Coordinates of C-alpha atoms and ligand atoms in Angstrom, one line a residue:
X1 CA 5.6 -18.1 1.7
X2 CA 4.8 -19.6 -1.6
X3 CA 1.7 -17.7 -2.8
X4 CA 0.8 -20.5 -5.3
X5 CA -2.8 -20.5 -4.3
X6 CA -3.0 -16.8 -5.4
X7 CA -0.8 -16.4 -8.4
X8 CA 0.4 -18.8 -11.0
X9 CA 4.1 -19.5 -10.7
X10 CA 4.0 -18.4 -7.1
X11 CA 6.6 -16.3 -5.3
X12 CA 9.6 -17.3 -7.4
X13 CA 8.0 -16.2 -10.7
X14 CA 6.6 -13.0 -9.1
X15 CA 10.1 -12.0 -7.8
X16 CA 11.5 -12.4 -11.3
X17 CA 8.8 -10.3 -12.8
X18 CA 9.0 -7.6 -10.2
X19 CA 12.8 -7.4 -10.5
X20 CA 12.4 -6.7 -14.2
X21 CA 10.0 -3.8 -13.8
X22 CA 11.2 -2.1 -10.6
X23 CA 14.3 -0.3 -9.7
X24 CA 16.4 -2.2 -7.2
X25 CA 15.6 0.3 -4.5
X26 CA 11.8 -0.2 -5.0
X27 CA 12.2 -3.9 -5.3
X28 CA 14.1 -4.0 -2.0
X29 CA 11.4 -1.9 -0.4
X30 CA 8.7 -4.4 -1.6
X31 CA 10.7 -7.2 0.0
X32 CA 10.9 -5.2 3.2
X33 CA 7.2 -4.6 3.2
X34 CA 6.5 -8.3 2.6
X35 CA 8.6 -9.1 5.7
X36 CA 7.1 -6.4 7.9
X37 CA 3.6 -7.5 6.8
X38 CA 4.3 -11.1 7.8
X39 CA 5.6 -10.0 11.2
X40 CA 2.6 -7.8 11.9
X41 CA 0.2 -10.5 10.6
X42 CA 1.8 -12.9 13.1
X43 CA 1.4 -10.5 15.9
X44 CA -2.2 -9.5 15.1
X45 CA -3.6 -12.9 13.9
X46 CA -3.9 -12.0 10.3
X47 CA -3.4 -14.5 7.5
X48 CA 0.4 -14.5 6.8
X49 CA 0.1 -15.5 3.1
X50 CA -2.4 -12.8 2.3
X51 CA -0.3 -10.2 4.3
X52 CA 3.0 -11.3 2.7
X53 CA 1.6 -11.3 -0.8
X54 CA -0.2 -7.9 -0.4
X55 CA 3.0 -6.5 1.1
X56 CA 5.2 -7.8 -1.6
X57 CA 2.9 -6.6 -4.4
X58 CA 1.8 -3.2 -2.9
X59 CA 4.1 -1.1 -5.1
X60 CA 3.9 -3.3 -8.2
X61 CA 2.8 -0.4 -10.4
X62 CA 4.9 2.3 -8.7
X63 CA 7.0 2.8 -11.9
X64 CA 4.2 2.5 -14.4
X65 CA 4.0 5.5 -16.8
X66 CA 1.3 8.0 -16.1
X67 CA -0.4 7.4 -19.4
X68 CA -1.0 3.7 -18.5
X69 CA -2.8 4.8 -15.3
X70 CA -4.9 7.2 -17.4
X71 CA -5.8 4.4 -19.8
X72 CA -6.8 2.1 -16.9
X73 CA -9.0 4.8 -15.5
X74 CA -10.8 5.0 -18.8
X75 CA -10.9 1.3 -19.5
X76 CA -12.4 0.4 -16.1
X77 CA -14.6 3.5 -16.0
X78 CA -13.2 4.6 -12.7
X79 CA -14.1 7.9 -11.1
X80 CA -12.9 10.5 -13.6
X81 CA -11.8 12.7 -10.7
X82 CA -8.9 10.3 -10.3
X83 CA -7.3 11.7 -13.5
X84 CA -6.5 14.9 -11.6
X85 CA -4.2 13.1 -9.2
X86 CA -0.8 11.5 -9.8
X87 CA 1.2 8.4 -9.3
X88 CA 1.2 8.7 -5.6
X89 CA -2.6 8.1 -5.5
X90 CA -2.8 6.0 -8.7
X91 CA -0.4 3.2 -7.9
X92 CA -2.7 1.9 -5.2
X93 CA -6.3 2.9 -6.3
X94 CA -5.7 2.2 -10.0
X95 CA -2.7 -0.2 -9.7
X96 CA -4.9 -3.1 -8.7
X97 CA -6.5 -3.3 -12.2
X98 CA -3.0 -3.7 -13.7
X99 CA -2.1 -6.3 -11.1
X100 CA -5.3 -8.3 -11.9
X101 CA -4.5 -8.1 -15.7
X102 CA -0.8 -9.0 -15.3
X103 CA -1.0 -11.7 -12.6
X104 CA -4.6 -12.9 -12.6
X105 CA -4.8 -12.2 -8.9
X106 CA -8.5 -12.4 -7.8
X107 CA -8.3 -12.5 -4.0
X108 CA -10.5 -9.5 -3.0
X109 CA -8.9 -9.1 0.5
X110 CA -5.4 -8.9 -0.9
X111 CA -6.5 -6.6 -3.8
X112 CA -8.3 -4.3 -1.3
X113 CA -5.2 -4.0 0.9
X114 CA -3.1 -3.0 -2.1
X115 CA -5.7 -0.6 -3.4
X116 CA -5.8 1.5 -0.2
X117 CA -2.2 1.1 0.9
X118 CA -1.4 4.8 0.3
X119 CA -4.6 6.6 1.4
X120 CA -6.2 4.1 3.8
X121 CA -9.9 4.1 4.4
X122 CA -12.4 4.9 7.1
X123 CA -13.1 1.2 7.4
X124 CA -10.0 -1.0 7.2
X125 CA -9.7 -4.7 7.8
X126 CA -6.8 -5.9 9.9
X127 CA -5.1 -7.0 6.7
X128 CA -5.5 -3.5 5.2
X129 CA -4.0 -2.0 8.4
X130 CA -1.1 -4.5 8.4
X131 CA 0.0 -3.6 4.9
X132 CA -0.6 0.2 5.4
X133 CA 1.5 0.2 8.5
X134 CA 4.2 -2.3 7.1
X135 CA 4.7 0.1 4.2
X136 CA 5.6 2.9 6.7
X137 CA 7.8 1.0 9.1
X138 CA 9.7 -1.6 7.0
X139 CA 13.3 -1.9 8.0
X140 CA 14.6 0.2 5.0
X141 CA 12.6 3.3 6.0
X142 CA 14.5 6.0 7.7
X143 CA 12.8 9.3 8.4
X144 CA 11.9 11.3 11.5
X145 CA 9.2 9.5 13.4
X146 CA 9.8 6.1 12.0
X147 CA 11.0 4.7 15.4
X148 CA 7.8 6.0 17.0
X149 CA 5.7 4.4 14.3
X150 CA 7.5 1.1 14.8
X151 CA 6.9 1.3 18.6
X152 CA 3.2 2.0 18.0
X153 CA 2.9 -0.8 15.4
X154 CA 4.0 -3.2 18.1
X155 CA 1.4 -1.8 20.6
X156 CA -1.6 -1.2 18.6
X157 CA -2.5 -1.4 14.9
X158 CA -5.1 1.3 15.2
X159 CA -2.7 3.7 16.9
X160 CA -0.1 3.0 14.2
X161 CA -2.7 3.7 11.5
X162 CA -3.6 7.0 13.2
X163 CA 0.0 8.1 13.7
X164 CA 1.0 7.3 10.2
X165 CA -2.0 9.1 8.7
X166 CA -1.6 12.2 10.8
X167 CA 2.1 12.3 10.0
X168 CA 1.5 11.9 6.3
X169 CA -1.1 14.6 6.2
X170 CA 1.1 17.0 8.1
X171 CA 3.9 16.2 5.7
X172 CA 1.7 16.9 2.7
X173 CA 0.5 20.2 4.1
X174 CA 4.0 21.4 5.0
X175 CA 4.9 20.6 1.4
X176 CA 1.9 22.5 0.0
X177 CA 0.5 19.3 -1.6
X178 CA -3.1 18.3 -2.0
X179 CA -4.5 15.7 0.4
X180 CA -6.7 13.0 -1.2
X181 CA -10.2 13.1 0.4
X182 CA -10.0 9.4 1.4
X183 CA -6.8 10.1 3.3
X184 CA -8.7 12.7 5.4
X185 CA -11.5 10.2 5.9
X186 CA -8.9 7.7 7.3
X187 CA -7.5 10.4 9.6
X188 CA -11.0 11.2 10.9
X189 CA -11.8 7.6 11.5
X190 CA -8.6 6.8 13.4
X191 CA -7.6 10.0 15.1
X192 CA -9.2 9.0 18.3
X193 CA -6.7 6.2 18.7
X194 CA -3.8 8.6 18.9
Ligands
GDP201 P1 5.5 4.4 -1.2 O1 4.7 4.1 -2.4 O2 6.1 3.3 -0.6 O3 6.4 5.6 -1.4 O4 4.4 4.9 -0.1 P2 2.9 5.3 -0.2 O5 2.2 4.5 -1.2 O6 2.3 5.2 1.2 O7 2.9 6.8 -0.5 C1 3.3 7.3 -1.8 C2 3.4 8.8 -1.7 O8 2.1 9.4 -1.7 C3 4.1 9.4 -0.5 O9 5.0 10.4 -0.9 C4 3.0 10.0 0.4 O10 3.4 11.1 1.1 C5 2.0 10.4 -0.7 N1 0.7 10.5 -0.3 C6 0.0 9.8 0.7 N2 -1.2 10.1 0.9 C7 -1.4 11.1 0.0 C8 -2.5 12.0 -0.3 O11 -3.6 11.9 0.3 N3 -2.4 12.9 -1.3 C9 -1.2 13.0 -2.0 N4 -1.1 13.9 -2.9 N5 -0.1 12.2 -1.7 C10 -0.2 11.3 -0.8
FE202 FE1 3.0 2.8 -2.3
FE203 FE1 5.6 1.3 -0.5

């Protein structure tokens, strides 16, 4: 993968930039999601360049300070409700504005997959699903249920989306954390595939 049609400097320049702004653990995770996205793209007939780049970039803003997200929400006049959330929700939904500013990425399909990689959506493209699932199953992930998620990802993208969303919501509820409404919409749209 070269990514030169999408970002100037291509993959090499991007890796250098990402290594500067991310912890090594997060950087390694991004490489893992890139690889898993390409594998799922191959299996499900999705464009591998788009999947690889979306996977690589998905957590680009994961270590951005909160104030920068709040500034982006203001500057792009995004839904002001977003201010009540946190990095978990912002690094996807708001992160894409920073990615556009920093990298000049304009491909709307790639940006959309990055935008919803945490919360999903009731209407996901195959590219969106590939990145959403790859983030959950990349080879560095190790948590109860990851093997099951990997098995499902191999069988059916929709079942994998359903399983991941249900598990995430259960986890949030067990921890007493708020569930972003779009995450519930994703659950409702895919639960029948479980
Ligand atoms: P990561 O960025 O690779 O760690 O993975 P994600 O972007 O998928 O998720 C980031 C964090 O957000 C995880 O801890 C999820 O459990 C959490 N998360 C996912 N959905 C929601 C949600 O609807 N609400 C909240 N508060 N957190 C969520
Ligand atoms: Fe993320
Ligand atoms: Fe991630």
